[in-house]
Amino acid sequence: MTIFAPDDVLVLGAGAAGMMCAAQAGQAGLRVRLIDHASKIGEKIRISGGGRCNFTNTHLNGHDGAAYFVSQQPRFVRHALSRYHAGDFVQLLARHGIEWQEKHRGQLFCRHSATDIIALLQRECAQGQVQWHTGTRILSVDYRNNLYQVHTEQDCFQAAALVVATGGLAAPAIGASGFGYELAKQFGHSIITPQAALVPLRFEHWQSHGFDALAGVALPVAVRCGSGKQAMVFEEDLLFRHKGLSGPAILQISSYWQPGQTLSIDLCPQLDLAAALCRGKHGQKIRLDTALHQLAPQLPKRLIDFWLAQAPFAALAKQRWADIADHHLNALAYSLKHWQVLPSGHDGHKKAEVTRGGVNVAEIDPKTMASRLQPGLYFIGEVMDITGWLGGYNFQWAWSSAVCAARAL
Ligand code: FDA
């Protein structure tokens, strides 16, 4: 075993946050060592955004950001996001000549490939003379004589500061582990129970009710979870799957959903369907299914046919629209505007994009990401109880928290 002379900083986890922090600290003149158990680094960046990495979101510009994050203390993000914001990361891309494009709702993606961002972070680390140790399992971490000692299978590394950037539990096949939570607990931190988030939802009896026949159908919806001030609503696309529901609307609401809660889905959010059906019917000779197509063209034909084949609407589908009583039309509209579904669970960490919960931010300084309990210990990125919405918010949190910590080291 080689025992290395003390460095200034050891960063555990060479993902988005870890590489960013190591690069910035190295460029500020600190001796930095980056350690990861995976041999291929930045794997989540590589697979993100369908291979194009949705690296930030312009909605964070000029906004304190708290509304886009799920946490016991969402306001925790405000300082870091103001110190290093979406525009700062875009400038970094520009310095590296990386082209990007804006898509839906302020989401910025690489124009060519997510690997451009991994290469950028590697170049930034090289500029900061960061030392790398990948494919090396961490056996234990101790704190003695004001130094952290990280023991791996081959070596012992030491430093006065330790940055934990080991992420959450999502996508274990590419290196995710609960290591960061265990380490946090070792130094007295509490953990908000980690749960899969941005994850497809499942339903009991989905197939026996025939919903699997709708697999592949996608449409814009408004999905609601909770009630009163606690209610969350997302207007996004929904996708029917063989085993349940997915698509951006469901992924977003999954970060707020608690087991036992019913979701209310408006399958036709653009229209007051009851009024349109009741007021528009006079003198209409077309059938109800045709009427629905005309009134709500965003409702896919397969969904309309499926809905009208269900009791109590089965008898109505082929009737002339004008002949159908208002109370039937109102009931049909209500069923499409207030579809109540009770998820039985989700697809788990394997299919989740992120983990909600994590190291309790009440025990972390929001200006520096330093532990309030243990000297020289820092947490950055997804390992903390900070979970962004779908749309580039999670990577922006990784960049912003990493830069804040690096400036404080
Ligand atoms: P990250 O998970 O990136 O890195 C953690 C590192 O720690 C990894 O390299 C891992 O190998 C290492 N590690 C873990 N355990 C260890 C141990 N025991 N010892 C040593 N090393 C260890 N977000 C977004 O904003 N836009 C997007 O487009 C997407 N898309 C997306 C797609 C998919 C499929 C997933 C799974 C996730 C996303 N995300 C996303 C989420 C985003 O990838 C995530 O929030 C960030 O990568 C978090 O960055 P971190 O650096 O905190 O953790």
Short mmCIF file of C-alpha atoms and ligand atoms in Angstrom, two decimals:
data_model
loop_
_atom_site.label_atom_id
_atom_site.label_comp_id
_atom_site.label_asym_id
_atom_site.label_seq_id
_atom_site.Cartn_x
_atom_site.Cartn_y
_atom_site.Cartn_z
CA MET A 1 0.00 0.00 0.00
CA THR A 2 1.24 3.47 -0.89
CA ILE A 3 0.65 6.20 1.68
CA PHE A 4 0.52 9.50 -0.19
CA ALA A 5 1.76 12.77 1.32
CA PRO A 6 -1.15 15.00 2.36
CA ASP A 7 -2.95 16.93 -0.38
CA ASP A 8 -5.09 20.00 0.18
CA VAL A 9 -8.33 18.37 -0.93
CA LEU A 10 -9.67 14.90 -1.65
CA VAL A 11 -12.80 14.82 -3.79
CA LEU A 12 -14.78 11.57 -3.66
CA GLY A 13 -16.83 10.96 -6.83
CA ALA A 14 -15.80 12.08 -10.30
CA GLY A 15 -19.26 12.91 -11.61
CA ALA A 16 -20.58 16.30 -12.62
CA ALA A 17 -20.16 17.94 -9.22
CA GLY A 18 -16.89 16.23 -8.27
CA MET A 19 -15.07 17.09 -11.50
CA MET A 20 -16.31 20.67 -11.44
CA CYS A 21 -15.21 21.17 -7.85
CA ALA A 22 -11.82 19.50 -8.36
CA ALA A 23 -11.13 21.60 -11.46
CA GLN A 24 -12.02 24.89 -9.78
CA ALA A 25 -10.09 24.11 -6.60
CA GLY A 26 -7.07 22.95 -8.62
CA GLN A 27 -7.13 26.09 -10.75
CA ALA A 28 -7.19 28.15 -7.54
CA GLY A 29 -3.84 26.57 -6.66
CA LEU A 30 -4.88 23.76 -4.34
CA ARG A 31 -3.45 20.23 -4.61
CA VAL A 32 -6.50 18.15 -5.45
CA ARG A 33 -7.02 14.42 -5.79
CA LEU A 34 -10.19 12.99 -7.33
CA ILE A 35 -11.17 9.41 -6.45
CA ASP A 36 -13.94 7.31 -8.04
CA HIS A 37 -14.74 3.61 -7.88
CA ALA A 38 -15.93 3.57 -11.50
CA SER A 39 -13.36 3.12 -14.25
CA LYS A 40 -15.37 5.22 -16.73
CA ILE A 41 -16.01 8.66 -15.34
CA GLY A 42 -18.92 11.00 -16.05
CA GLU A 43 -21.20 8.17 -17.14
CA LYS A 44 -24.37 9.95 -16.01
CA ILE A 45 -23.40 12.97 -18.03
CA ARG A 46 -22.85 10.73 -21.07
CA ILE A 47 -26.30 9.14 -20.93
CA SER A 48 -28.15 12.28 -19.86
CA GLY A 49 -30.57 14.18 -22.03
CA GLY A 50 -30.74 11.32 -24.55
CA GLY A 51 -26.97 11.64 -25.12
CA ARG A 52 -27.04 15.44 -25.47
CA CYS A 53 -27.00 16.38 -21.73
CA ASN A 54 -29.57 18.95 -20.65
CA PHE A 55 -26.89 20.81 -18.73
CA THR A 56 -28.87 23.78 -17.37
CA ASN A 57 -32.11 25.75 -17.62
CA THR A 58 -32.48 29.43 -18.49
CA HIS A 59 -35.50 29.72 -16.16
CA LEU A 60 -32.95 29.91 -13.35
CA ASN A 61 -31.65 33.23 -14.73
CA GLY A 62 -33.04 36.10 -12.69
CA HIS A 63 -34.84 33.69 -10.36
CA ASP A 64 -33.77 32.48 -6.92
CA GLY A 65 -34.38 28.91 -8.08
CA ALA A 66 -35.99 27.47 -4.93
CA ALA A 67 -39.27 26.71 -6.74
CA TYR A 68 -37.49 24.26 -9.05
CA PHE A 69 -36.08 22.09 -6.27
CA VAL A 70 -37.52 19.50 -3.90
CA SER A 71 -35.95 19.47 -0.42
CA GLN A 72 -36.83 19.83 3.23
CA GLN A 73 -35.34 23.32 2.73
CA PRO A 74 -35.64 24.34 -0.93
CA ARG A 75 -34.38 27.87 -0.16
CA PHE A 76 -30.99 26.34 0.61
CA VAL A 77 -30.19 26.48 -3.14
CA ARG A 78 -30.53 30.26 -3.48
CA HIS A 79 -27.03 31.36 -2.53
CA ALA A 80 -25.19 28.77 -4.63
CA LEU A 81 -27.38 29.38 -7.68
CA SER A 82 -26.75 33.11 -7.45
CA ARG A 83 -22.98 32.68 -7.06
CA TYR A 84 -22.73 30.40 -10.11
CA HIS A 85 -25.75 30.52 -12.36
CA ALA A 86 -26.90 29.06 -15.65
CA GLY A 87 -25.24 31.88 -17.61
CA ASP A 88 -21.87 31.12 -16.01
CA PHE A 89 -21.96 27.53 -17.23
CA VAL A 90 -22.97 28.69 -20.71
CA GLN A 91 -19.92 30.98 -20.71
CA LEU A 92 -17.73 28.04 -19.74
CA LEU A 93 -19.09 26.11 -22.74
CA ALA A 94 -18.35 29.10 -24.97
CA ARG A 95 -14.73 29.20 -23.75
CA HIS A 96 -14.42 25.55 -24.80
CA GLY A 97 -16.15 26.13 -28.15
CA ILE A 98 -19.03 23.79 -27.30
CA GLU A 99 -22.23 24.46 -29.19
CA TRP A 100 -25.61 24.15 -27.51
CA GLN A 101 -29.25 24.62 -28.32
CA GLU A 102 -32.33 25.65 -26.37
CA LYS A 103 -35.27 23.27 -26.43
CA HIS A 104 -38.55 23.16 -24.55
CA ARG A 105 -39.00 25.47 -21.49
CA GLY A 106 -35.54 26.92 -21.18
CA GLN A 107 -33.75 23.56 -21.35
CA LEU A 108 -30.23 23.85 -22.82
CA PHE A 109 -28.69 20.80 -24.49
CA CYS A 110 -25.35 20.13 -26.21
CA ARG A 111 -25.81 20.49 -29.95
CA HIS A 112 -23.56 17.50 -30.69
CA SER A 113 -22.91 15.18 -27.74
CA ALA A 114 -22.90 15.00 -23.96
CA THR A 115 -19.33 13.72 -24.18
CA ASP A 116 -18.33 17.32 -25.04
CA ILE A 117 -19.11 18.19 -21.42
CA ILE A 118 -17.11 15.28 -20.02
CA ALA A 119 -14.17 16.34 -22.17
CA LEU A 120 -14.60 19.95 -20.98
CA LEU A 121 -14.49 18.86 -17.33
CA GLN A 122 -11.43 16.71 -17.98
CA ARG A 123 -9.63 19.64 -19.64
CA GLU A 124 -10.60 21.90 -16.74
CA CYS A 125 -9.24 19.32 -14.27
CA ALA A 126 -6.01 19.00 -16.27
CA GLN A 127 -5.64 22.78 -16.14
CA GLY A 128 -5.97 22.56 -12.34
CA GLN A 129 -3.42 19.68 -12.25
CA VAL A 130 -5.95 17.44 -10.54
CA GLN A 131 -4.67 13.93 -9.81
CA TRP A 132 -7.05 11.10 -10.75
CA HIS A 133 -7.62 7.69 -9.19
CA THR A 134 -10.47 5.84 -10.91
CA GLY A 135 -11.59 2.22 -10.74
CA THR A 136 -10.49 2.15 -7.11
CA ARG A 137 -12.75 0.98 -4.29
CA ILE A 138 -12.83 3.11 -1.15
CA LEU A 139 -12.60 0.87 1.91
CA SER A 140 -12.79 3.42 4.71
CA VAL A 141 -12.45 7.07 5.64
CA ASP A 142 -10.97 8.29 8.95
CA TYR A 143 -10.31 11.69 10.47
CA ARG A 144 -7.13 11.86 12.56
CA ASN A 145 -4.88 14.75 13.56
CA ASN A 146 -6.93 17.20 11.45
CA LEU A 147 -6.47 15.04 8.35
CA TYR A 148 -8.89 12.88 6.41
CA GLN A 149 -7.45 9.53 5.44
CA VAL A 150 -9.11 7.69 2.59
CA HIS A 151 -8.10 4.05 2.35
CA THR A 152 -8.59 2.32 -0.99
CA GLU A 153 -7.61 -1.20 -1.97
CA GLN A 154 -4.19 0.04 -3.12
CA ASP A 155 -3.48 3.35 -1.41
CA CYS A 156 -4.01 5.72 1.48
CA PHE A 157 -4.70 9.36 0.56
CA GLN A 158 -4.75 12.22 3.03
CA ALA A 159 -5.94 15.82 3.07
CA ALA A 160 -7.26 18.50 5.40
CA ALA A 161 -10.47 18.80 3.36
CA LEU A 162 -12.79 16.11 2.05
CA VAL A 163 -15.48 16.82 -0.55
CA VAL A 164 -18.22 14.19 -0.87
CA ALA A 165 -19.59 14.18 -4.43
CA THR A 166 -20.71 10.57 -4.72
CA GLY A 167 -24.24 11.37 -5.93
CA GLY A 168 -27.46 9.50 -5.18
CA LEU A 169 -28.83 6.01 -5.81
CA ALA A 170 -30.26 6.49 -9.32
CA ALA A 171 -28.82 4.29 -12.07
CA PRO A 172 -26.76 1.84 -9.96
CA ALA A 173 -25.64 0.03 -13.13
CA ILE A 174 -23.30 2.95 -13.88
CA GLY A 175 -21.77 3.42 -10.45
CA ALA A 176 -24.38 4.96 -8.15
CA SER A 177 -24.09 3.90 -4.52
CA GLY A 178 -25.21 4.94 -1.06
CA PHE A 179 -21.60 5.55 -0.03
CA GLY A 180 -22.08 9.30 0.52
CA TYR A 181 -24.96 8.72 2.93
CA GLU A 182 -22.95 6.23 5.00
CA LEU A 183 -20.00 8.60 5.13
CA ALA A 184 -22.26 11.48 6.18
CA LYS A 185 -23.72 9.34 8.98
CA GLN A 186 -20.22 8.37 10.12
CA PHE A 187 -19.55 12.07 10.77
CA GLY A 188 -22.84 12.63 12.60
CA HIS A 189 -25.06 13.86 9.76
CA SER A 190 -28.70 12.89 9.41
CA ILE A 191 -30.13 11.60 6.14
CA ILE A 192 -33.52 12.46 4.70
CA THR A 193 -34.74 9.06 3.48
CA PRO A 194 -33.51 8.61 -0.11
CA GLN A 195 -36.26 7.74 -2.60
CA ALA A 196 -36.36 7.29 -6.37
CA ALA A 197 -37.49 10.48 -8.14
CA LEU A 198 -38.04 11.55 -11.75
CA VAL A 199 -39.20 7.98 -12.20
CA PRO A 200 -42.05 6.24 -14.11
CA LEU A 201 -45.05 5.20 -12.00
CA ARG A 202 -46.74 1.81 -11.86
CA PHE A 203 -50.33 0.78 -11.18
CA GLU A 204 -52.00 -2.40 -9.99
CA HIS A 205 -54.35 -4.13 -12.43
CA TRP A 206 -53.00 -1.96 -15.25
CA GLN A 207 -53.04 -4.83 -17.71
CA SER A 208 -56.31 -6.39 -16.53
CA HIS A 209 -57.98 -3.00 -17.07
CA GLY A 210 -56.57 -2.99 -20.58
CA PHE A 211 -54.42 0.16 -20.21
CA ASP A 212 -51.43 -1.70 -21.64
CA ALA A 213 -53.22 -1.48 -25.00
CA LEU A 214 -52.48 2.26 -24.89
CA ALA A 215 -48.70 1.76 -24.64
CA GLY A 216 -46.95 4.35 -26.78
CA VAL A 217 -49.82 6.88 -26.68
CA ALA A 218 -48.54 10.35 -25.68
CA LEU A 219 -50.45 13.57 -25.09
CA PRO A 220 -50.18 16.88 -23.23
CA VAL A 221 -51.85 16.74 -19.79
CA ALA A 222 -51.99 18.56 -16.47
CA VAL A 223 -51.20 16.22 -13.59
CA ARG A 224 -51.94 17.18 -9.99
CA CYS A 225 -50.74 15.70 -6.71
CA GLY A 226 -51.88 16.86 -3.27
CA SER A 227 -54.37 19.55 -2.43
CA GLY A 228 -54.58 23.14 -1.18
CA LYS A 229 -51.26 24.95 -0.73
CA GLN A 230 -49.41 21.62 -0.95
CA ALA A 231 -50.78 20.84 -4.44
CA MET A 232 -48.29 20.48 -7.28
CA VAL A 233 -49.41 20.65 -10.90
CA PHE A 234 -47.31 19.97 -13.98
CA GLU A 235 -48.48 20.68 -17.52
CA GLU A 236 -46.34 18.43 -19.65
CA ASP A 237 -46.58 15.35 -21.87
CA LEU A 238 -47.74 12.01 -20.53
CA LEU A 239 -46.78 8.65 -22.01
CA PHE A 240 -48.73 5.40 -21.58
CA ARG A 241 -46.49 2.36 -21.06
CA HIS A 242 -47.11 -1.38 -20.77
CA LYS A 243 -46.68 -1.21 -16.99
CA GLY A 244 -47.92 2.28 -16.16
CA LEU A 245 -47.33 5.92 -16.93
CA SER A 246 -44.25 7.93 -17.81
CA GLY A 247 -43.35 11.02 -19.82
CA PRO A 248 -42.22 14.38 -18.40
CA ALA A 249 -45.52 15.06 -16.57
CA ILE A 250 -45.27 11.82 -14.60
CA LEU A 251 -41.52 12.06 -13.99
CA GLN A 252 -42.00 15.56 -12.56
CA ILE A 253 -44.92 14.63 -10.30
CA SER A 254 -43.09 11.48 -9.12
CA SER A 255 -40.69 13.75 -7.19
CA TYR A 256 -43.64 14.97 -5.08
CA TRP A 257 -45.81 11.83 -4.97
CA GLN A 258 -46.00 9.86 -1.72
CA PRO A 259 -47.26 6.24 -1.55
CA GLY A 260 -51.04 6.15 -1.07
CA GLN A 261 -51.63 9.50 -2.82
CA THR A 262 -54.00 9.66 -5.79
CA LEU A 263 -53.03 11.69 -8.85
CA SER A 264 -55.62 13.68 -10.76
CA ILE A 265 -54.91 13.93 -14.47
CA ASP A 266 -56.56 16.38 -16.85
CA LEU A 267 -56.27 14.67 -20.23
CA CYS A 268 -57.61 17.71 -22.03
CA PRO A 269 -56.12 20.75 -20.24
CA GLN A 270 -56.53 23.20 -23.13
CA LEU A 271 -60.31 23.05 -23.18
CA ASP A 272 -63.42 23.47 -21.04
CA LEU A 273 -64.61 20.16 -22.44
CA ALA A 274 -67.98 20.05 -20.70
CA ALA A 275 -68.96 23.46 -22.08
CA ALA A 276 -67.65 22.61 -25.55
CA LEU A 277 -69.55 19.31 -25.65
CA CYS A 278 -72.85 20.67 -24.30
CA ARG A 279 -72.89 23.99 -26.16
CA GLY A 280 -71.58 22.70 -29.45
CA LYS A 281 -73.89 19.73 -29.92
CA HIS A 282 -76.99 21.51 -31.27
CA GLY A 283 -77.88 20.40 -34.78
CA GLN A 284 -74.73 18.17 -34.98
CA LYS A 285 -75.21 14.94 -36.90
CA ILE A 286 -71.69 13.63 -36.31
CA ARG A 287 -71.01 10.83 -33.82
CA LEU A 288 -69.62 11.52 -30.36
CA ASP A 289 -66.20 10.02 -31.14
CA THR A 290 -65.86 12.25 -34.21
CA ALA A 291 -67.00 15.22 -32.13
CA LEU A 292 -64.28 14.55 -29.56
CA HIS A 293 -61.65 14.39 -32.31
CA GLN A 294 -62.78 17.72 -33.67
CA LEU A 295 -63.06 19.48 -30.32
CA ALA A 296 -59.84 18.11 -28.83
CA PRO A 297 -57.43 17.22 -31.64
CA GLN A 298 -54.61 16.72 -29.12
CA LEU A 299 -56.47 13.66 -27.72
CA PRO A 300 -55.02 10.69 -29.66
CA LYS A 301 -57.60 8.57 -31.52
CA ARG A 302 -56.48 5.41 -29.66
CA LEU A 303 -57.20 7.11 -26.34
CA ILE A 304 -60.64 8.38 -27.42
CA ASP A 305 -61.61 4.96 -28.74
CA PHE A 306 -60.39 3.31 -25.52
CA TRP A 307 -62.21 5.82 -23.30
CA LEU A 308 -65.48 5.55 -25.19
CA ALA A 309 -65.30 1.75 -25.07
CA GLN A 310 -65.43 1.85 -21.24
CA ALA A 311 -68.59 1.68 -19.19
CA PRO A 312 -70.58 3.92 -18.82
CA PHE A 313 -69.70 5.55 -22.16
CA ALA A 314 -69.73 2.49 -24.41
CA ALA A 315 -73.32 3.09 -25.48
CA LEU A 316 -72.60 6.72 -26.45
CA ALA A 317 -69.70 6.45 -28.85
CA LYS A 318 -71.70 5.72 -31.98
CA GLN A 319 -74.66 7.96 -31.12
CA ARG A 320 -75.24 11.27 -32.81
CA TRP A 321 -73.69 14.02 -30.72
CA ALA A 322 -76.86 16.16 -30.80
CA ASP A 323 -78.92 13.31 -29.34
CA ILE A 324 -76.78 12.78 -26.23
CA ALA A 325 -78.12 14.27 -23.00
CA ASP A 326 -76.01 16.94 -21.27
CA HIS A 327 -75.56 14.88 -18.12
CA HIS A 328 -73.86 12.14 -20.17
CA LEU A 329 -71.64 14.70 -21.90
CA ASN A 330 -70.79 16.30 -18.56
CA ALA A 331 -69.90 12.90 -17.09
CA LEU A 332 -67.65 12.12 -20.06
CA ALA A 333 -65.94 15.51 -19.83
CA TYR A 334 -65.45 15.10 -16.07
CA SER A 335 -63.89 11.66 -16.51
CA LEU A 336 -61.35 13.06 -19.01
CA LYS A 337 -60.62 16.21 -17.01
CA HIS A 338 -60.36 14.50 -13.60
CA TRP A 339 -58.93 11.04 -14.28
CA GLN A 340 -58.04 9.69 -10.81
CA VAL A 341 -55.18 7.20 -10.66
CA LEU A 342 -53.60 5.60 -7.62
CA PRO A 343 -49.99 4.55 -8.30
CA SER A 344 -48.95 1.35 -6.59
CA GLY A 345 -45.26 2.23 -6.83
CA HIS A 346 -42.53 3.21 -9.25
CA ASP A 347 -39.81 1.68 -11.38
CA GLY A 348 -37.19 2.11 -8.63
CA HIS A 349 -33.66 3.50 -8.62
CA LYS A 350 -32.76 1.49 -11.73
CA LYS A 351 -35.03 3.65 -13.90
CA ALA A 352 -35.00 6.85 -11.84
CA GLU A 353 -33.07 9.90 -13.03
CA VAL A 354 -32.37 11.17 -9.53
CA THR A 355 -32.75 10.50 -5.82
CA ARG A 356 -34.79 12.77 -3.60
CA GLY A 357 -33.68 13.00 0.00
CA GLY A 358 -30.05 12.71 1.04
CA VAL A 359 -27.75 14.54 3.45
CA ASN A 360 -29.85 16.92 5.54
CA VAL A 361 -29.05 20.45 4.36
CA ALA A 362 -29.95 21.90 7.76
CA GLU A 363 -26.50 20.61 8.77
CA ILE A 364 -24.67 22.23 5.83
CA ASP A 365 -23.66 25.88 5.31
CA PRO A 366 -25.49 27.07 2.14
CA LYS A 367 -22.68 29.55 1.33
CA THR A 368 -19.83 27.03 1.38
CA MET A 369 -21.39 23.53 1.32
CA ALA A 370 -19.29 22.85 4.45
CA SER A 371 -20.59 20.53 7.14
CA ARG A 372 -21.74 22.39 10.24
CA LEU A 373 -20.80 19.32 12.29
CA GLN A 374 -17.36 18.28 11.09
CA PRO A 375 -14.41 20.52 10.15
CA GLY A 376 -13.12 20.28 6.58
CA LEU A 377 -16.02 18.14 5.32
CA TYR A 378 -18.09 19.30 2.31
CA PHE A 379 -21.06 17.87 0.42
CA ILE A 380 -21.95 18.82 -3.17
CA GLY A 381 -24.36 17.69 -5.90
CA GLU A 382 -27.03 15.07 -5.64
CA VAL A 383 -25.82 13.42 -2.42
CA MET A 384 -27.52 16.29 -0.58
CA ASP A 385 -31.24 16.59 0.06
CA ILE A 386 -31.63 18.79 -3.04
CA THR A 387 -33.50 17.40 -6.05
CA GLY A 388 -34.14 19.47 -9.13
CA TRP A 389 -37.05 19.28 -11.53
CA LEU A 390 -36.60 17.60 -14.87
CA GLY A 391 -35.04 20.06 -17.31
CA GLY A 392 -31.38 20.68 -16.48
CA TYR A 393 -31.89 21.77 -12.87
CA ASN A 394 -29.98 18.83 -11.39
CA PHE A 395 -26.85 19.50 -13.39
CA GLN A 396 -27.05 23.20 -12.56
CA TRP A 397 -27.19 22.23 -8.89
CA ALA A 398 -24.10 20.05 -9.39
CA TRP A 399 -22.18 22.96 -11.04
CA SER A 400 -23.34 25.63 -8.56
CA SER A 401 -22.78 23.65 -5.37
CA ALA A 402 -19.38 22.48 -6.68
CA VAL A 403 -18.19 26.00 -7.44
CA CYS A 404 -19.37 27.29 -4.06
CA ALA A 405 -17.45 24.58 -2.25
CA ALA A 406 -14.33 25.09 -4.39
CA ARG A 407 -14.30 28.81 -3.61
CA ALA A 408 -14.60 28.07 0.10
CA LEU A 409 -11.87 25.41 0.28
P1 FDA B 1 -23.06 11.74 -10.14
O1 FDA B 1 -23.97 10.60 -9.94
O2 FDA B 1 -23.00 12.40 -11.47
O3 FDA B 1 -21.57 11.32 -9.76
C1 FDA B 1 -21.28 10.56 -8.62
C2 FDA B 1 -19.94 9.89 -8.82
O4 FDA B 1 -19.59 9.24 -7.61
C3 FDA B 1 -19.97 8.82 -9.89
O5 FDA B 1 -18.90 9.00 -10.77
C4 FDA B 1 -19.86 7.51 -9.12
O6 FDA B 1 -19.15 6.52 -9.83
C5 FDA B 1 -19.09 7.97 -7.89
N1 FDA B 1 -19.30 7.09 -6.73
C6 FDA B 1 -20.49 6.61 -6.26
N2 FDA B 1 -20.27 5.80 -5.22
C7 FDA B 1 -18.92 5.77 -5.01
C8 FDA B 1 -18.09 5.09 -4.10
N3 FDA B 1 -18.59 4.25 -3.19
N4 FDA B 1 -16.75 5.28 -4.19
C9 FDA B 1 -16.23 6.11 -5.13
N5 FDA B 1 -16.97 6.76 -6.04
C10 FDA B 1 -18.31 6.60 -5.97
N6 FDA B 1 -29.88 15.95 -14.90
C11 FDA B 1 -30.00 17.09 -15.63
O7 FDA B 1 -29.90 18.18 -15.07
N7 FDA B 1 -30.23 17.01 -16.98
C12 FDA B 1 -30.34 15.83 -17.65
O8 FDA B 1 -30.46 15.80 -18.88
C13 FDA B 1 -30.27 14.63 -16.87
N8 FDA B 1 -30.47 13.41 -17.46
C14 FDA B 1 -30.32 12.26 -16.72
C15 FDA B 1 -30.52 11.02 -17.34
C16 FDA B 1 -30.35 9.85 -16.60
C17 FDA B 1 -30.61 8.51 -17.25
C18 FDA B 1 -29.95 9.91 -15.24
C19 FDA B 1 -29.72 8.66 -14.42
C20 FDA B 1 -29.77 11.15 -14.62
C21 FDA B 1 -29.97 12.33 -15.34
N9 FDA B 1 -29.83 13.58 -14.75
C22 FDA B 1 -29.99 14.73 -15.50
C23 FDA B 1 -29.45 13.72 -13.33
C24 FDA B 1 -27.94 14.05 -13.23
O9 FDA B 1 -27.22 13.09 -13.98
C25 FDA B 1 -27.48 14.03 -11.78
O10 FDA B 1 -28.30 14.85 -10.99
C26 FDA B 1 -26.03 14.52 -11.68
O11 FDA B 1 -25.20 13.67 -12.43
C27 FDA B 1 -25.58 14.55 -10.23
O12 FDA B 1 -24.22 14.86 -10.21
P2 FDA B 1 -23.29 14.36 -9.01
O13 FDA B 1 -21.91 14.73 -9.41
O14 FDA B 1 -23.83 14.84 -7.72
O15 FDA B 1 -23.45 12.79 -9.01
#
